[in-house]
Amino acid sequence: MTTSAGASSSIFLLVEIIGTIAFALSGVIAAARGKMDWLGACVLAVIVAVGGGTIRDLLVGRLPVFWVENPWTVLVALVTAVAAIIYLRIRPITDLIKSRALPLADAAGLSAFVMVGAQIGLMAGREPFVAVILATVTGTGGGVIRDLLTGQRPGVLVGQVYALAAIIGATFYVTLVELGVQADVSIWLPMFTIFVVRLMAIRRNWHLPKVAVSA
């Protein structure tokens, strides 16, 4: 993965791997909660892992999309899914643990892929606010697809602090890059911020105001 503006390619590769594994795990957990078979779980894991990035690449005309050009992402997602499925077969987990593991995996995937999306937006020469939009799409796209395929309403549309956490982190990252802050700080600090904001929102039941319609 090529980077610019002081960003380290090795760090971003690590971030991308973290995001891929985390979202693949969230796909398997969601599949387990939805009583899917192992093939469905693998398919869902891959779709969640590559979904947001695919939408991003289509928006910026980056063809072929990233996982066609570099299929390692699909392989990492598949290996993660198979390993998780085997683990769940050997050591089944309770619904309570599943309900707690899914938000953790989802928050980790969101925070990682927002960083990747923001950097790709900057690399493509887009304006900072466009990079923030692309980062948000990259981070939230996979989760939206996962929710739709498992019959859930996407959290990004029902008042959850999900897209907002992505926007906050992406804006933070773009600002640090524009200021020339060291790569280690400009990547990990916004990523950690997204993760914490998302988990705090879940723990404290933070929601955005809903649209009020008069009767």
PDB file of C-alpha atoms in Angstrom, residues 22-140:
ATOM      1  CA  ALA A  22     -11.804  -7.177  12.958  1.00  0.00           C
ATOM      2  CA  PHE A  23     -14.545  -6.797  10.359  1.00  0.00           C
ATOM      3  CA  ALA A  24     -14.234 -10.440   9.301  1.00  0.00           C
ATOM      4  CA  LEU A  25     -14.726 -11.434  12.945  1.00  0.00           C
ATOM      5  CA  SER A  26     -17.753  -9.157  13.200  1.00  0.00           C
ATOM      6  CA  GLY A  27     -19.176 -10.888  10.143  1.00  0.00           C
ATOM      7  CA  VAL A  28     -18.721 -14.341  11.674  1.00  0.00           C
ATOM      8  CA  ILE A  29     -20.244 -13.248  14.988  1.00  0.00           C
ATOM      9  CA  ALA A  30     -23.215 -11.694  13.196  1.00  0.00           C
ATOM     10  CA  ALA A  31     -23.590 -14.883  11.150  1.00  0.00           C
ATOM     11  CA  ALA A  32     -23.543 -16.983  14.331  1.00  0.00           C
ATOM     12  CA  ARG A  33     -26.224 -14.790  15.888  1.00  0.00           C
ATOM     13  CA  GLY A  34     -28.265 -15.140  12.702  1.00  0.00           C
ATOM     14  CA  LYS A  35     -27.912 -18.962  12.693  1.00  0.00           C
ATOM     15  CA  MET A  36     -26.123 -18.978   9.311  1.00  0.00           C
ATOM     16  CA  ASP A  37     -24.174 -21.994   8.062  1.00  0.00           C
ATOM     17  CA  TRP A  38     -20.385 -21.972   7.736  1.00  0.00           C
ATOM     18  CA  LEU A  39     -20.416 -20.975   4.066  1.00  0.00           C
ATOM     19  CA  GLY A  40     -22.745 -18.077   4.763  1.00  0.00           C
ATOM     20  CA  ALA A  41     -20.484 -16.990   7.615  1.00  0.00           C
ATOM     21  CA  CYS A  42     -17.417 -17.019   5.355  1.00  0.00           C
ATOM     22  CA  VAL A  43     -19.198 -15.074   2.626  1.00  0.00           C
ATOM     23  CA  LEU A  44     -20.491 -12.523   5.119  1.00  0.00           C
ATOM     24  CA  ALA A  45     -17.041 -12.125   6.685  1.00  0.00           C
ATOM     25  CA  VAL A  46     -15.448 -11.364   3.308  1.00  0.00           C
ATOM     26  CA  ILE A  47     -18.219  -8.987   2.237  1.00  0.00           C
ATOM     27  CA  VAL A  48     -17.978  -7.044   5.492  1.00  0.00           C
ATOM     28  CA  ALA A  49     -14.180  -6.865   5.220  1.00  0.00           C
ATOM     29  CA  VAL A  50     -14.108  -5.525   1.652  1.00  0.00           C
ATOM     30  CA  GLY A  51     -17.494  -3.800   1.379  1.00  0.00           C
ATOM     31  CA  GLY A  52     -16.600  -0.292   2.510  1.00  0.00           C
ATOM     32  CA  GLY A  53     -13.363  -0.190   0.542  1.00  0.00           C
ATOM     33  CA  THR A  54     -15.138  -1.398  -2.586  1.00  0.00           C
ATOM     34  CA  ILE A  55     -17.700   1.411  -2.376  1.00  0.00           C
ATOM     35  CA  ARG A  56     -14.872   3.915  -1.800  1.00  0.00           C
ATOM     36  CA  ASP A  57     -12.882   2.723  -4.813  1.00  0.00           C
ATOM     37  CA  LEU A  58     -15.944   2.909  -7.054  1.00  0.00           C
ATOM     38  CA  LEU A  59     -16.606   6.474  -5.886  1.00  0.00           C
ATOM     39  CA  VAL A  60     -13.084   7.658  -6.745  1.00  0.00           C
ATOM     40  CA  GLY A  61     -12.814   5.593  -9.944  1.00  0.00           C
ATOM     41  CA  ARG A  62     -10.053   3.415  -8.519  1.00  0.00           C
ATOM     42  CA  LEU A  63     -10.355   0.375 -10.763  1.00  0.00           C
ATOM     43  CA  PRO A  64      -9.898  -2.486 -10.444  1.00  0.00           C
ATOM     44  CA  VAL A  65     -11.017  -2.216  -6.832  1.00  0.00           C
ATOM     45  CA  PHE A  66      -8.389  -2.873  -4.180  1.00  0.00           C
ATOM     46  CA  TRP A  67      -9.165  -6.528  -3.428  1.00  0.00           C
ATOM     47  CA  VAL A  68      -9.094  -7.481  -7.117  1.00  0.00           C
ATOM     48  CA  GLU A  69      -5.673  -5.896  -7.510  1.00  0.00           C
ATOM     49  CA  ASN A  70      -4.375  -7.247  -4.177  1.00  0.00           C
ATOM     50  CA  PRO A  71      -6.491 -10.256  -3.134  1.00  0.00           C
ATOM     51  CA  TRP A  72      -4.609 -10.765   0.134  1.00  0.00           C
ATOM     52  CA  THR A  73      -7.439  -8.905   1.877  1.00  0.00           C
ATOM     53  CA  VAL A  74      -9.910 -11.596   0.845  1.00  0.00           C
ATOM     54  CA  LEU A  75      -7.498 -14.324   1.945  1.00  0.00           C
ATOM     55  CA  VAL A  76      -6.981 -12.715   5.367  1.00  0.00           C
ATOM     56  CA  ALA A  77     -10.748 -12.390   5.812  1.00  0.00           C
ATOM     57  CA  LEU A  78     -11.297 -16.021   4.801  1.00  0.00           C
ATOM     58  CA  VAL A  79      -8.572 -17.349   7.099  1.00  0.00           C
ATOM     59  CA  THR A  80      -9.975 -15.269   9.952  1.00  0.00           C
ATOM     60  CA  ALA A  81     -13.492 -16.537   9.279  1.00  0.00           C
ATOM     61  CA  VAL A  82     -12.446 -20.192   9.132  1.00  0.00           C
ATOM     62  CA  ALA A  83     -10.380 -19.868  12.314  1.00  0.00           C
ATOM     63  CA  ALA A  84     -13.280 -18.181  14.119  1.00  0.00           C
ATOM     64  CA  ILE A  85     -15.760 -20.824  12.930  1.00  0.00           C
ATOM     65  CA  ILE A  86     -13.484 -23.642  14.109  1.00  0.00           C
ATOM     66  CA  TYR A  87     -13.054 -21.917  17.470  1.00  0.00           C
ATOM     67  CA  LEU A  88     -16.811 -21.513  17.852  1.00  0.00           C
ATOM     68  CA  ARG A  89     -17.291 -25.205  17.051  1.00  0.00           C
ATOM     69  CA  ILE A  90     -14.759 -26.225  19.692  1.00  0.00           C
ATOM     70  CA  ARG A  91     -15.754 -23.666  22.304  1.00  0.00           C
ATOM     71  CA  PRO A  92     -19.278 -22.342  21.764  1.00  0.00           C
ATOM     72  CA  ILE A  93     -19.857 -18.922  23.293  1.00  0.00           C
ATOM     73  CA  THR A  94     -22.975 -17.572  24.935  1.00  0.00           C
ATOM     74  CA  ASP A  95     -25.307 -15.029  23.387  1.00  0.00           C
ATOM     75  CA  LEU A  96     -24.128 -12.533  26.002  1.00  0.00           C
ATOM     76  CA  ILE A  97     -20.508 -12.861  24.877  1.00  0.00           C
ATOM     77  CA  LYS A  98     -21.580 -12.611  21.236  1.00  0.00           C
ATOM     78  CA  SER A  99     -23.480  -9.423  22.010  1.00  0.00           C
ATOM     79  CA  ARG A 100     -20.343  -7.933  23.574  1.00  0.00           C
ATOM     80  CA  ALA A 101     -17.828  -9.259  21.059  1.00  0.00           C
ATOM     81  CA  LEU A 102     -19.633  -7.864  18.018  1.00  0.00           C
ATOM     82  CA  PRO A 103     -19.408  -4.183  19.085  1.00  0.00           C
ATOM     83  CA  LEU A 104     -15.726  -4.626  19.987  1.00  0.00           C
ATOM     84  CA  ALA A 105     -14.842  -6.155  16.628  1.00  0.00           C
ATOM     85  CA  ASP A 106     -16.991  -3.632  14.808  1.00  0.00           C
ATOM     86  CA  ALA A 107     -15.396  -0.670  16.599  1.00  0.00           C
ATOM     87  CA  ALA A 108     -11.907  -1.977  15.822  1.00  0.00           C
ATOM     88  CA  GLY A 109     -12.754  -2.461  12.152  1.00  0.00           C
ATOM     89  CA  LEU A 110     -14.407   0.949  11.940  1.00  0.00           C
ATOM     90  CA  SER A 111     -11.449   2.778  13.477  1.00  0.00           C
ATOM     91  CA  ALA A 112      -8.908   1.020  11.263  1.00  0.00           C
ATOM     92  CA  PHE A 113     -10.716   1.386   7.953  1.00  0.00           C
ATOM     93  CA  VAL A 114     -11.509   5.058   8.567  1.00  0.00           C
ATOM     94  CA  MET A 115      -7.756   5.676   8.671  1.00  0.00           C
ATOM     95  CA  VAL A 116      -7.210   3.724   5.464  1.00  0.00           C
ATOM     96  CA  GLY A 117     -10.034   5.528   3.684  1.00  0.00           C
ATOM     97  CA  ALA A 118      -8.825   8.968   4.761  1.00  0.00           C
ATOM     98  CA  GLN A 119      -5.297   8.259   3.579  1.00  0.00           C
ATOM     99  CA  ILE A 120      -6.471   6.951   0.213  1.00  0.00           C
ATOM    100  CA  GLY A 121      -8.584  10.073  -0.208  1.00  0.00           C
ATOM    101  CA  LEU A 122      -5.548  12.266   0.447  1.00  0.00           C
ATOM    102  CA  MET A 123      -3.393  10.132  -1.852  1.00  0.00           C
ATOM    103  CA  ALA A 124      -5.943  10.614  -4.623  1.00  0.00           C
ATOM    104  CA  GLY A 125      -5.485  14.369  -4.305  1.00  0.00           C
ATOM    105  CA  ARG A 126      -8.979  15.009  -2.973  1.00  0.00           C
ATOM    106  CA  GLU A 127      -9.884  17.948  -0.779  1.00  0.00           C
ATOM    107  CA  PRO A 128      -9.671  17.241   2.965  1.00  0.00           C
ATOM    108  CA  PHE A 129     -13.464  17.226   3.419  1.00  0.00           C
ATOM    109  CA  VAL A 130     -13.776  14.722   0.547  1.00  0.00           C
ATOM    110  CA  ALA A 131     -11.132  12.552   2.228  1.00  0.00           C
ATOM    111  CA  VAL A 132     -13.279  12.629   5.381  1.00  0.00           C
ATOM    112  CA  ILE A 133     -16.328  11.489   3.393  1.00  0.00           C
ATOM    113  CA  LEU A 134     -14.360   8.674   1.748  1.00  0.00           C
ATOM    114  CA  ALA A 135     -13.020   7.647   5.154  1.00  0.00           C
ATOM    115  CA  THR A 136     -16.531   7.507   6.565  1.00  0.00           C
ATOM    116  CA  VAL A 137     -17.745   5.413   3.639  1.00  0.00           C
ATOM    117  CA  THR A 138     -14.780   3.054   3.999  1.00  0.00           C
ATOM    118  CA  GLY A 139     -15.316   2.624   7.720  1.00  0.00           C
ATOM    119  CA  THR A 140     -19.093   2.283   7.783  1.00  0.00           C
TER     120      THR A 140
END
